[in-house]
Coordinates of C-alpha atoms in Angstrom, one line a residue:
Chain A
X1 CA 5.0 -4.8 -37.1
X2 CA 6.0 -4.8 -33.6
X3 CA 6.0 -1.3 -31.9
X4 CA 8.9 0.8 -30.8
X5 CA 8.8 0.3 -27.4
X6 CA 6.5 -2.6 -25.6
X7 CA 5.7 -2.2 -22.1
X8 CA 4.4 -6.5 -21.0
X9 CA 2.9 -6.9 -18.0
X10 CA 4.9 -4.9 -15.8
X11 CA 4.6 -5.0 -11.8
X12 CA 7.2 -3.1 -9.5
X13 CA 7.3 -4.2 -5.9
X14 CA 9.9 -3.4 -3.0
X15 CA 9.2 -5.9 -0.2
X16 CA 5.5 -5.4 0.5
X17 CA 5.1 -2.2 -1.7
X18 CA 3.4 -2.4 -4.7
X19 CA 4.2 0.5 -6.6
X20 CA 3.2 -0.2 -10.3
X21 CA 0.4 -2.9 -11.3
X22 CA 0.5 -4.9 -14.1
X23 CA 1.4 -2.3 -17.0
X24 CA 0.9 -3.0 -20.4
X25 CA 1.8 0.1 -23.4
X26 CA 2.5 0.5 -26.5
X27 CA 4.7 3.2 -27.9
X28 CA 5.5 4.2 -31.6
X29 CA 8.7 5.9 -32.9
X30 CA 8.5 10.1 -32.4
X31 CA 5.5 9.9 -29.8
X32 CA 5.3 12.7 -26.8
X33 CA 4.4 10.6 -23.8
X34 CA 3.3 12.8 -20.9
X35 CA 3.1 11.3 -17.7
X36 CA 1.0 13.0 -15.0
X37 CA -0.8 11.8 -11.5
X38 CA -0.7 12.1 -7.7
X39 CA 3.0 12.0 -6.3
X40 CA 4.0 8.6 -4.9
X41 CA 1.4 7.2 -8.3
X42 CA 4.8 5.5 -9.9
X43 CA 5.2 8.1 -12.8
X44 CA 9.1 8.5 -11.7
X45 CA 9.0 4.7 -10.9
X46 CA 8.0 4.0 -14.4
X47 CA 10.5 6.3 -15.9
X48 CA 13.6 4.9 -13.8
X49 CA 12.7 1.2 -15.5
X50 CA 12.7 2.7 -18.8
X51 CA 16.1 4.3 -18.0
X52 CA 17.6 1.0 -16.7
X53 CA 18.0 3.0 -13.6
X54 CA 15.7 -0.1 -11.7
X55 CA 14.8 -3.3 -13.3
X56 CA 11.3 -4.6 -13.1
X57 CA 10.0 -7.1 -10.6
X58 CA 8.0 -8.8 -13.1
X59 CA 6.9 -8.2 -17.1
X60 CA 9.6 -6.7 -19.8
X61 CA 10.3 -3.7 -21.8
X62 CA 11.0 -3.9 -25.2
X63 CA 13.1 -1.3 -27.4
X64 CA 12.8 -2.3 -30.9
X65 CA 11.8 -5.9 -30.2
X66 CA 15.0 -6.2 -28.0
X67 CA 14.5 -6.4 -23.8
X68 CA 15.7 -2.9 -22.7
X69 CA 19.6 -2.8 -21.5
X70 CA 19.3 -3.5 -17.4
X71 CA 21.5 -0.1 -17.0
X72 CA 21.8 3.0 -18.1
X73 CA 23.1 3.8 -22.0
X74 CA 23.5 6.1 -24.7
X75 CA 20.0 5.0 -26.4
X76 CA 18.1 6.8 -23.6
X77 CA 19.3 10.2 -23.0
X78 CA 17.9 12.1 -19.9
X79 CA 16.9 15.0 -18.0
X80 CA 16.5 15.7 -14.1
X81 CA 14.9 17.9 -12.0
X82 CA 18.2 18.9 -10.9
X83 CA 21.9 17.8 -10.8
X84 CA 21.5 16.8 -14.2
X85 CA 25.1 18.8 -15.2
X86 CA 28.7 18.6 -14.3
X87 CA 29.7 21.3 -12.0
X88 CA 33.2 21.0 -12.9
X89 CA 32.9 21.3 -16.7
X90 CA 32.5 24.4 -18.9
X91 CA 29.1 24.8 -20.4
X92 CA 30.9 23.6 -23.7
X93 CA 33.4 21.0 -22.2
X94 CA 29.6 19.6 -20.5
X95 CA 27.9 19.0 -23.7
X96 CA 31.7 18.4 -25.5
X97 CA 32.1 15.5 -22.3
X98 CA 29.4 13.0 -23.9
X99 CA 31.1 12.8 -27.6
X100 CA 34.0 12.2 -25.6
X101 CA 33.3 9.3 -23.4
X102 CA 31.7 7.5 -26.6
X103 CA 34.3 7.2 -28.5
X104 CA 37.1 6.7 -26.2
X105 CA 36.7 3.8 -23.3
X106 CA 39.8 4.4 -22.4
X107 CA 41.1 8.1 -21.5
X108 CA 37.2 9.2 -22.0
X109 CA 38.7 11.9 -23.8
X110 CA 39.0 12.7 -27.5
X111 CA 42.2 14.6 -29.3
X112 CA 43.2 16.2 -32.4
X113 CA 41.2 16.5 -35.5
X114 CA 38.3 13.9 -33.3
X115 CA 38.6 16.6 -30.6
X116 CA 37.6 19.4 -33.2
X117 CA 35.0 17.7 -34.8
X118 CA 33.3 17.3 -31.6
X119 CA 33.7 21.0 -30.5
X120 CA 32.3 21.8 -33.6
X121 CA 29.2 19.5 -32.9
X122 CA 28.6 20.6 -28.9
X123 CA 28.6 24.4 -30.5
X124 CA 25.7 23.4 -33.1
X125 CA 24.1 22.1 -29.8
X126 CA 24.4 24.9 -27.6
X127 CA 23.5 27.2 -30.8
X128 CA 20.2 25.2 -31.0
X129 CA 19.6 25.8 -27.3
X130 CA 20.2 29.6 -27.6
X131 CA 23.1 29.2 -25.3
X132 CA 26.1 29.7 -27.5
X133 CA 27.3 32.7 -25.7
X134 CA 27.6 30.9 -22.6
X135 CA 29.7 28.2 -23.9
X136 CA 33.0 29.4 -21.2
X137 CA 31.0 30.0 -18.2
X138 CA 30.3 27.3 -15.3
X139 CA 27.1 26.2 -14.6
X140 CA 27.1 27.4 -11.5
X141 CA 26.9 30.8 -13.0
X142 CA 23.9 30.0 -15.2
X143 CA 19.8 30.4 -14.3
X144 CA 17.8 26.8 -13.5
X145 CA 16.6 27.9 -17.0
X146 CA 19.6 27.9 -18.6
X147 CA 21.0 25.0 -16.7
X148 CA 18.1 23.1 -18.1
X149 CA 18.6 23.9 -21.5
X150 CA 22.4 22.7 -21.0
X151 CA 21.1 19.6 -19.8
X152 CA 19.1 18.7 -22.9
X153 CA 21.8 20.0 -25.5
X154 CA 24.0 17.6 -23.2
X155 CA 21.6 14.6 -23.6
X156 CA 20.5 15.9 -26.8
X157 CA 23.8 16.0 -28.6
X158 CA 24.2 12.2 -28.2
X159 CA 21.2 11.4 -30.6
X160 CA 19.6 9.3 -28.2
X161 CA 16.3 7.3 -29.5
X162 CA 14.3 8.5 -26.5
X163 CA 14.8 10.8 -24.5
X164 CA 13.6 10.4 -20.9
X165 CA 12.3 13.8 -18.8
X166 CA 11.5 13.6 -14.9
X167 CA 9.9 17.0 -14.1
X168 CA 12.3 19.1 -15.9
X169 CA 11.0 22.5 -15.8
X170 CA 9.4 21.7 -12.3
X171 CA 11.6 24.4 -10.6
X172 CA 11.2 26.8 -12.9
X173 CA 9.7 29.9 -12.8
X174 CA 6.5 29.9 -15.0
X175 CA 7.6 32.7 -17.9
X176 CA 10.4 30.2 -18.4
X177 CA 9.2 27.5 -18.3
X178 CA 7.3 28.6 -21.4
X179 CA 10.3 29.5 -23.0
X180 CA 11.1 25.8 -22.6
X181 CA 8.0 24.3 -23.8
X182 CA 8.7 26.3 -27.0
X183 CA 12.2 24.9 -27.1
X184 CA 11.6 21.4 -26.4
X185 CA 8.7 21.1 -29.2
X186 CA 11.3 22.7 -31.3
X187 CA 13.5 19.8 -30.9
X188 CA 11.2 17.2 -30.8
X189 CA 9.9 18.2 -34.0
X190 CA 13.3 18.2 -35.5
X191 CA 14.9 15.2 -34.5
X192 CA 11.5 13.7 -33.9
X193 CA 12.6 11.1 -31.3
X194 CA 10.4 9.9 -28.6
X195 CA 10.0 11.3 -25.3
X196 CA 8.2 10.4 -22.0
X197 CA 8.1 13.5 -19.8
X198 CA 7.0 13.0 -16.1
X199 CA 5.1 15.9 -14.9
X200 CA 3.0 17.7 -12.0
X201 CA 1.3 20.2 -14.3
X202 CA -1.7 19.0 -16.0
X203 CA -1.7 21.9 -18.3
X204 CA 1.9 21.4 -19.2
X205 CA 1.4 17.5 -20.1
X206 CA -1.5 18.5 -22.3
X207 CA -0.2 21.3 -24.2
X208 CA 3.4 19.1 -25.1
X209 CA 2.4 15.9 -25.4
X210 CA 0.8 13.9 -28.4
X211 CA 0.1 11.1 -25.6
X212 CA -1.3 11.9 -22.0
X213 CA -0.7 8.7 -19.7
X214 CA -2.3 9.0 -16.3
X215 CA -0.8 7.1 -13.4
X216 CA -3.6 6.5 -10.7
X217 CA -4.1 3.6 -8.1
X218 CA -7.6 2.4 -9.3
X219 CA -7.7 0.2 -6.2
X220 CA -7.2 1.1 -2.6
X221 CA -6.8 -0.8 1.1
X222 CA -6.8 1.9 3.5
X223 CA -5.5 -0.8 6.4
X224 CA -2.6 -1.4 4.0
X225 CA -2.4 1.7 2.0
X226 CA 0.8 -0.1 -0.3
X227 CA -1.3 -3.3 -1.1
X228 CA -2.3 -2.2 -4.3
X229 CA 0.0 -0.1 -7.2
X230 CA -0.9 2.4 -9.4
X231 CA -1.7 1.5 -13.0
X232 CA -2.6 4.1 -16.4
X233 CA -6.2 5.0 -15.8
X234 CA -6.1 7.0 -19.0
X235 CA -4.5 6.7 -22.0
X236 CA -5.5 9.9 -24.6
X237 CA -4.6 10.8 -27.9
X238 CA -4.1 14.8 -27.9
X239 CA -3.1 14.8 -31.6
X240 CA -6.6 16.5 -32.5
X241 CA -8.0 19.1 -30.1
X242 CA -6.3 19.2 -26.8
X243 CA -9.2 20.6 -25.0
X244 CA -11.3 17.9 -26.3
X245 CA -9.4 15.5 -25.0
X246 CA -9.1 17.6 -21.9
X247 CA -13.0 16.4 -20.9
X248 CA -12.4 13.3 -21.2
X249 CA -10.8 13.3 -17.4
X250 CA -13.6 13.2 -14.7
X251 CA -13.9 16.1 -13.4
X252 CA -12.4 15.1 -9.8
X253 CA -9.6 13.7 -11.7
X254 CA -8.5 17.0 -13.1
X255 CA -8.9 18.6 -9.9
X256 CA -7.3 16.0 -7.5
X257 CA -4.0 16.2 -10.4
X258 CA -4.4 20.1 -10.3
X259 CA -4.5 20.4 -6.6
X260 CA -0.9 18.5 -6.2
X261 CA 1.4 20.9 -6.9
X262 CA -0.4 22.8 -4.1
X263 CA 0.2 19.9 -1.8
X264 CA 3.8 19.4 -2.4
X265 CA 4.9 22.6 -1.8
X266 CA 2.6 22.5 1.1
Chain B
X1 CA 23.6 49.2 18.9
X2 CA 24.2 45.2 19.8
X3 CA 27.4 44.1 19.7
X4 CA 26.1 41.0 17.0
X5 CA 25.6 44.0 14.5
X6 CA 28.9 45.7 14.8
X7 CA 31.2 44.6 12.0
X8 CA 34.3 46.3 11.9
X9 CA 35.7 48.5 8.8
X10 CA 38.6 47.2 6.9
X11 CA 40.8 49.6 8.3
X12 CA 40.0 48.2 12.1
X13 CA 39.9 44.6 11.3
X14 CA 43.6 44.5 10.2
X15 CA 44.3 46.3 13.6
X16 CA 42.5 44.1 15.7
X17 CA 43.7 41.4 14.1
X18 CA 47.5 42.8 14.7
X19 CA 46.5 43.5 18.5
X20 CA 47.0 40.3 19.7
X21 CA 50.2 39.7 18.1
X22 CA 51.7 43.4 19.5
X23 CA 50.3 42.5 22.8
X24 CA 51.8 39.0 22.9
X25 CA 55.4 40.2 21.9
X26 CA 54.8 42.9 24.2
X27 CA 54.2 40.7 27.4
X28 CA 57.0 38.7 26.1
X29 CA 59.6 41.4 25.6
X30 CA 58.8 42.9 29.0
X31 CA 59.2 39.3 31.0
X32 CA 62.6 38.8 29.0
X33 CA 63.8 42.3 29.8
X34 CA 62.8 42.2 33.7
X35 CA 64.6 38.2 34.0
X36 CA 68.0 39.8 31.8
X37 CA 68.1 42.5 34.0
X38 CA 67.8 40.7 37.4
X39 CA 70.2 37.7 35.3
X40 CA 72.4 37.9 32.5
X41 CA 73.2 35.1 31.8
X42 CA 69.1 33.9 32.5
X43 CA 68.4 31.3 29.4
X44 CA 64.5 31.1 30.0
X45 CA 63.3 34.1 28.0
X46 CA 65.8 35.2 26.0
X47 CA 66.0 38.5 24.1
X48 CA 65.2 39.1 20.7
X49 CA 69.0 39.6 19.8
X50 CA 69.9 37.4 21.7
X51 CA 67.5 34.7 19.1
X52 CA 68.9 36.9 16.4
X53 CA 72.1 35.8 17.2
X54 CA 71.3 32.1 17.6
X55 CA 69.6 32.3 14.1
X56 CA 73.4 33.7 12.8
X57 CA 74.5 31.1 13.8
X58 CA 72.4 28.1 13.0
X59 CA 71.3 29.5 9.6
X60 CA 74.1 31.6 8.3
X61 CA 77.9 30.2 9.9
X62 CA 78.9 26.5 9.4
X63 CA 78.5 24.1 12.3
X64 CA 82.1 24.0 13.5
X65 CA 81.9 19.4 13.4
X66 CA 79.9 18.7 10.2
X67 CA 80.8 22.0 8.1
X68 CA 76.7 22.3 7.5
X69 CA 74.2 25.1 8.1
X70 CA 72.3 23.4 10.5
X71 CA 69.4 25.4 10.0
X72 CA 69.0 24.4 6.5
X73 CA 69.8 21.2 6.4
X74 CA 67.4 20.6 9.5
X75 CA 64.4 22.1 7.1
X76 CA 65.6 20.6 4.2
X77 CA 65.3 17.3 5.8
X78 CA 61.7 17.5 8.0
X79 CA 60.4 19.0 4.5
X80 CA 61.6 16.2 2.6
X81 CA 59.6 13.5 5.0
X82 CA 56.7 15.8 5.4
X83 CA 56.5 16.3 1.8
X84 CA 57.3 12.3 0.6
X85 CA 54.4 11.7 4.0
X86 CA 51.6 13.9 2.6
X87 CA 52.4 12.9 -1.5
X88 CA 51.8 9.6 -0.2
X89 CA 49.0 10.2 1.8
X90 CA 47.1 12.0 -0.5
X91 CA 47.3 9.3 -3.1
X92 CA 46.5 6.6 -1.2
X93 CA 44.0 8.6 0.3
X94 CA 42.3 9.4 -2.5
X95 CA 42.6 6.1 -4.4
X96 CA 41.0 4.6 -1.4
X97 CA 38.6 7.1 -1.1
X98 CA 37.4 6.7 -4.7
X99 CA 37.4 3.1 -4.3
X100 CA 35.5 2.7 -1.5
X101 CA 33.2 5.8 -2.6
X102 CA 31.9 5.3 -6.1
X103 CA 32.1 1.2 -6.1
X104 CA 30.0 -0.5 -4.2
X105 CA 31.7 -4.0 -4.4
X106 CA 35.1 -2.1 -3.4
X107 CA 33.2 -0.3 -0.2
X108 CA 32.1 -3.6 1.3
X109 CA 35.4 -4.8 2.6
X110 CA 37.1 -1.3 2.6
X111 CA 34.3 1.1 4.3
X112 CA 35.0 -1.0 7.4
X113 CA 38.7 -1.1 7.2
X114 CA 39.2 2.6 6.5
X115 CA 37.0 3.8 9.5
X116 CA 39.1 1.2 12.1
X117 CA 42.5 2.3 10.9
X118 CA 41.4 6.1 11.6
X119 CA 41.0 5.2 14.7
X120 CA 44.5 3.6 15.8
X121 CA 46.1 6.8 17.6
X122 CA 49.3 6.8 15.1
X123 CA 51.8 7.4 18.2
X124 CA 50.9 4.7 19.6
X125 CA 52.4 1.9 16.8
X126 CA 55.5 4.4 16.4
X127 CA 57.4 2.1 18.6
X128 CA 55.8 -0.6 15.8
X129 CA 57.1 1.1 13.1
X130 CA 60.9 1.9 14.2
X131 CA 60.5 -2.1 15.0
X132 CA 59.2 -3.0 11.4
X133 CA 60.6 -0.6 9.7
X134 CA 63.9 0.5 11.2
X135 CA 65.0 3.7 12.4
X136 CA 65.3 5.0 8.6
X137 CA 63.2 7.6 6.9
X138 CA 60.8 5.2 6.4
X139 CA 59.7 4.4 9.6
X140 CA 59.4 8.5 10.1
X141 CA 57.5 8.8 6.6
X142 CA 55.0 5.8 7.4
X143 CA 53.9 7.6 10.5
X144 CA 52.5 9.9 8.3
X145 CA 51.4 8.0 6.2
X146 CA 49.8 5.8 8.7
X147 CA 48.0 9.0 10.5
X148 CA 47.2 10.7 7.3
X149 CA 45.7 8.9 4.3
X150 CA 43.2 7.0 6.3
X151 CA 41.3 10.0 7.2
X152 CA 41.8 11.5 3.8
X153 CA 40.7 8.8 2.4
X154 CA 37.1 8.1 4.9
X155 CA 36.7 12.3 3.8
X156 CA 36.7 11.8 -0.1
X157 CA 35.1 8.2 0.6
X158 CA 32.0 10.5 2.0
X159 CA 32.4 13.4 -0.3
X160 CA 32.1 10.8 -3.7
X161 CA 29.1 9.5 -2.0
X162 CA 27.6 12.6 -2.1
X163 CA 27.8 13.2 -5.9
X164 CA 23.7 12.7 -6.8
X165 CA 22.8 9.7 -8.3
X166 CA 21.6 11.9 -11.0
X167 CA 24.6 13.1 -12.3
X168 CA 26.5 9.3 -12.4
X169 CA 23.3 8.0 -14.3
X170 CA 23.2 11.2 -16.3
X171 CA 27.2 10.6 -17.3
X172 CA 26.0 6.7 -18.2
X173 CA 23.7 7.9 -20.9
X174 CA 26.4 10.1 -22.2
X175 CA 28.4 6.4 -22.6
X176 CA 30.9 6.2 -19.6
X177 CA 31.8 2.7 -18.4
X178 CA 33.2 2.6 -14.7
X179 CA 36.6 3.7 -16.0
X180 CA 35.8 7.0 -17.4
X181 CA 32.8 7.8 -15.2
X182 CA 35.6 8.0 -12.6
X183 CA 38.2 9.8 -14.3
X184 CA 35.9 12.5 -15.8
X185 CA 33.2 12.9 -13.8
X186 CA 34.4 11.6 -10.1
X187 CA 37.9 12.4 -9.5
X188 CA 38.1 16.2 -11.1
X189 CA 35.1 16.6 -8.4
X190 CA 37.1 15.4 -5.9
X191 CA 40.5 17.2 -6.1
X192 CA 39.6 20.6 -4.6
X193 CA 38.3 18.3 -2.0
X194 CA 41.5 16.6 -1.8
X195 CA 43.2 19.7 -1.4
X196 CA 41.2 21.1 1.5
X197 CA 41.2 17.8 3.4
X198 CA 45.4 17.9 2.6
X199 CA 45.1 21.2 4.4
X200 CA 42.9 20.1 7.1
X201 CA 45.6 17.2 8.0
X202 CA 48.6 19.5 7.8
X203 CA 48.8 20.0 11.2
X204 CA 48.3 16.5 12.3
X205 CA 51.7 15.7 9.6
X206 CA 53.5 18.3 11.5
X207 CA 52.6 16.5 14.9
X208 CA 53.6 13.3 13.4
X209 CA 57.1 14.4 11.9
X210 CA 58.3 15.9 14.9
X211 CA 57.6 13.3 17.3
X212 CA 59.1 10.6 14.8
X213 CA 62.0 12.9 15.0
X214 CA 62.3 13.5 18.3
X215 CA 62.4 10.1 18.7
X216 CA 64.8 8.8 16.4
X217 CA 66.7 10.7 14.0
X218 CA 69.7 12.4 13.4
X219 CA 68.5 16.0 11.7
X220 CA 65.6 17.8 11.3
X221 CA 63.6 20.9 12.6
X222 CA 61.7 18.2 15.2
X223 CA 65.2 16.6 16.4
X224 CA 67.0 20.0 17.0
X225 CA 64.2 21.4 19.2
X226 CA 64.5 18.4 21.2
X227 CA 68.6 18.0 20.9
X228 CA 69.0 21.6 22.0
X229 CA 66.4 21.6 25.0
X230 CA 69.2 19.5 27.1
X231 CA 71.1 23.1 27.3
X232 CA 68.0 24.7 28.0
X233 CA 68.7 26.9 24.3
X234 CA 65.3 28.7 24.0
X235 CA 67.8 30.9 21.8
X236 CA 67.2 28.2 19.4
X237 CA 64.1 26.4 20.2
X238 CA 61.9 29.8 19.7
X239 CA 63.3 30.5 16.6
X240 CA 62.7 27.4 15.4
X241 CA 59.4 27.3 16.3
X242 CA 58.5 30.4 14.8
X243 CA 60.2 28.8 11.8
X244 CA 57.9 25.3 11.8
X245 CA 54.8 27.7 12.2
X246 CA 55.8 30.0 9.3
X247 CA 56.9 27.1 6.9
X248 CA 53.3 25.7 7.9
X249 CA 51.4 28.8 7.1
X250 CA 53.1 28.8 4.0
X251 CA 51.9 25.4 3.0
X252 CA 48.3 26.1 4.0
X253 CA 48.6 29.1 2.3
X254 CA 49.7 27.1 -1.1
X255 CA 47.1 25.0 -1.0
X256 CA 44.3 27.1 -0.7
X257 CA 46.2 29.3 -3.7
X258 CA 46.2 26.4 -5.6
X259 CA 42.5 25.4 -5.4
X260 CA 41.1 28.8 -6.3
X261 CA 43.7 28.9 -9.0
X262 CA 43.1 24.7 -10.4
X263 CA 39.4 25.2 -9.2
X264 CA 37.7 27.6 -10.2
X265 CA 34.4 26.1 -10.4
X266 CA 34.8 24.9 -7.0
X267 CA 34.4 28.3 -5.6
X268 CA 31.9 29.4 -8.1
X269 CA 29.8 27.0 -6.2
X270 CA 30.6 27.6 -2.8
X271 CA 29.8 31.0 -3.0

């Protein structure tokens, strides 16, 4: 049986900058993929190919057997850091837009008794996401949490069969982002699709994931610092015992990956 | 206390911002009384009732030849070229502008284009257009035409470019082809846009009409003015230019009305 999704031999370069080295995964149906390492190690890199958002220089993705569409569709739903919802839209009418635009290449909009039925299922969404009673407002009006938790109902709602996360609760403030860890596991569990989360926070990739990936640039030129791309260094189950699996990172590792956030924001 | 920290109450902003209006009419009615009083029959600065009186006339007692209210028909007419100028403007503008904004195969040969026609100075090819395109409305329309869209349409050009990536890929997963990425997700975020850049170019449409009319034409707030200035009537001209100031206030007035009321999101963000 082949796997769900087959990453072969996979290099990313622009020009003379190698940014991901010859990556080779397998992925099966309903895993949590966390993806953590350095900034600039190719974790977002990674995420745009499976998006469609780049294509690969060399190797191929497989979905299913079938090379992953070169652009953007409904199988992979996704979340951003930011700017992930439509300012101009209702919160409703936001996660209402994508049932809409399926089913109607035409007007990209949906009427009568198709119109209803659609309403009905954004309102299930937003129930799910605890924001039912903010289904009139903008988004403007809402918290980064709550904007976040639009932007998965919206990506949610379209039943995608992964579901693609780059640093989602990154600018959120940490009570809340705890609020959305409890959410998204929630949901995973439930529809129990897969889902490869980029993140800065160690902790955060170990207490969601079933998978921790860790991008890292085993090799490195300092005269040509772009020579070389990163690769996965690590590859852990967390299924059983977390913290177990937790020392089986070097210790340097953990704290080179812990001290990052630090030097972002600095 | 420094003068950067001193914000006046609402009470003293509406004065001040009445002072300079009192003051102006003040000087004004001063100079025209002192010139009446050293000439009667002085056509320079005339008195208010003395514009009251040309107003009678233009607006409210049919012109003696033609049997029209001159007034009206003058309004009616510059409203109807200024209105057919900026309706076509603002279409082509913001067709362009989406075009040449969101599709990358469409801004290669139009990015170029757009930015050089901004730059013709309209005025100069209105001898052009009388040429190519008589001395009609047209003509006086495609002056504002030609002044206005391209610069509405290189402003929503730049302001579609500056909806993230993110939110395009994010509508792509939600299954929008080109089409109906556009019509739902592009253009509603451009219209408020639209509308301010509409209101940004009124001024430059006013320019335009009133030249074209001055020019060549045979009615028209733009024409009278310039008819009437032979005779030295600044009974007439002042009125009408209060007139063509009031009429544009209105319209930029409208227009921001219309976005806070079509918009609302808009200024939910801005804020």
């Amino acid at each position: 049986m082949t796997a769900f999704l087959a990453v072969e031999h996979v290099w990313q370069e622009y020009a003379d900058h190698v940014v991901l080295e010859n990556l080779s995964l397998q992925v099966n149906e309903g895993e949590f993929c966390a993806l953590v390492g350095a900034s600039g190690c190719g974790k977002s890199t990674f995420l745009r190919l499976l998006l469609g958002q780049e294509r690969a220089s060399r190797g191929r993705i497989l979905l299913d057997g079938q090379p992953l569409p070169s652009e953007p569709d409904v199988s992979r739903g996704v979340v951003f850091q930011k700017y992930s919802v439509f300012p101009h839209l209702s919160v409703r009418d936001n996660v209402v837009l994508g049932l809409e635009l399926a089913g109607s290449p035409l007007t990209g909009r949906r009427f009568g008794a198709a119109r209803r039925a659609a309403r009905e299922q954004a309102d299930a969404m937003l129930d799910a996401v605890g924001l039912s009673h903010a289904g009139a407002r903008y988004p403007a009006a809402l918290s980064g949490g709550m904007q976040q938790r639009l932007a998965i109902a919206q990506a949610l709602v379209m039943k995608p069969r992964v579901l693609l996360l780059d640093e989602p609760f990154g600018a959120l403030d940490p009570g809340i982002r705890k609020d959305m860890h409890a959410l998204l596991l929630d949901l995973w569990k439930q529809t129990g699709l897969t889902v490869f989360m980029v993140t800065h926070d160690l902790s955060e990739g170990f207490t969601l994931g079933t998978r921790l990936l860790v991008f890292d640039k085993p090799r490195h030129d300092p005269q040509h610092p772009n020579a070389y791309g990163a690769r996965i260094t690590y590859d852990l189950a967390l299924n059983q015992g977390r913290m177990a699996a937790r020392q089986a990172l070097p210790v340097s590792l953990i704290q080179r990956l812990e001290s990052v956030p630090l030097e972002v924001i600095a | 206390m420094r003068l950067i920290n001193q914000v006046p109450a609402r009470g003293a902003r509406l004065l001040l911002a009445a002072l300079p209006f009192a003051l102006l009419l003040a000087v004004y009615m001063t100079a025209s009384t002192l010139r009446l009083a050293e000439n009667a029959d002085d056509k320079l600065l005339p008195s208010i009732g003395q514009m009251a009186q040309a107003v009678q006339r233009m607006a409210f007692t049919e012109d003696p030849r033609s049997g029209d209210l001159l007034w009206w028909k003058d309004t009616g007419a510059s409203l109807q070229r200024l209105g057919l100028g900026l309706g076509i403007s603002a279409l082509a503008g913001l067709t362009l502008g989406v075009a040449a904004g969101a599709i990358p195969l469409f801004a290669a040969p139009l990015s170029p284009l757009l930015r050089l026609l901004a730059m013709i100075p309209p005025l100069a090819i209105l001898p052009l257009l009388f040429i190519v395109f008589g001395l009609g409305e047209l003509a006086k329309v495609m002056l504002i035409v030609i002044g206005v869209a391209p610069c509405i349409a290189r402003d929503l050009e730049g302001h579609a470019r500056q909806i993230p990536q993110e939110m395009l890929i994010k509508a792509q997963t939600l299954g929008a082809n080109t089409w109906t990425l556009i019509l739902r997700v592009i253009l509603p975020q451009l219209l408020p846009r639209l509308l301010i850049s509409l209101q940004l170019m009124l001024g430059s449409a006013w320019l335009f009409l009133i030249a074209a009319e001055a020019i060549a034409s045979t009615d028209g707030l733009g024409y009278r003015i310039f008819l009437v200035r032979r005779y030295l009537a600044m009974d007439v001209i002042l009125p009408y230019v209060a007139w063509i100031t009031l009429l544009a206030w209105l319209m930029d007035f409208g227009l921001r009305r219309a976005s806070t009321r079509l918009f609302p999101w808009f200024m939910v963000g801005a804020r």
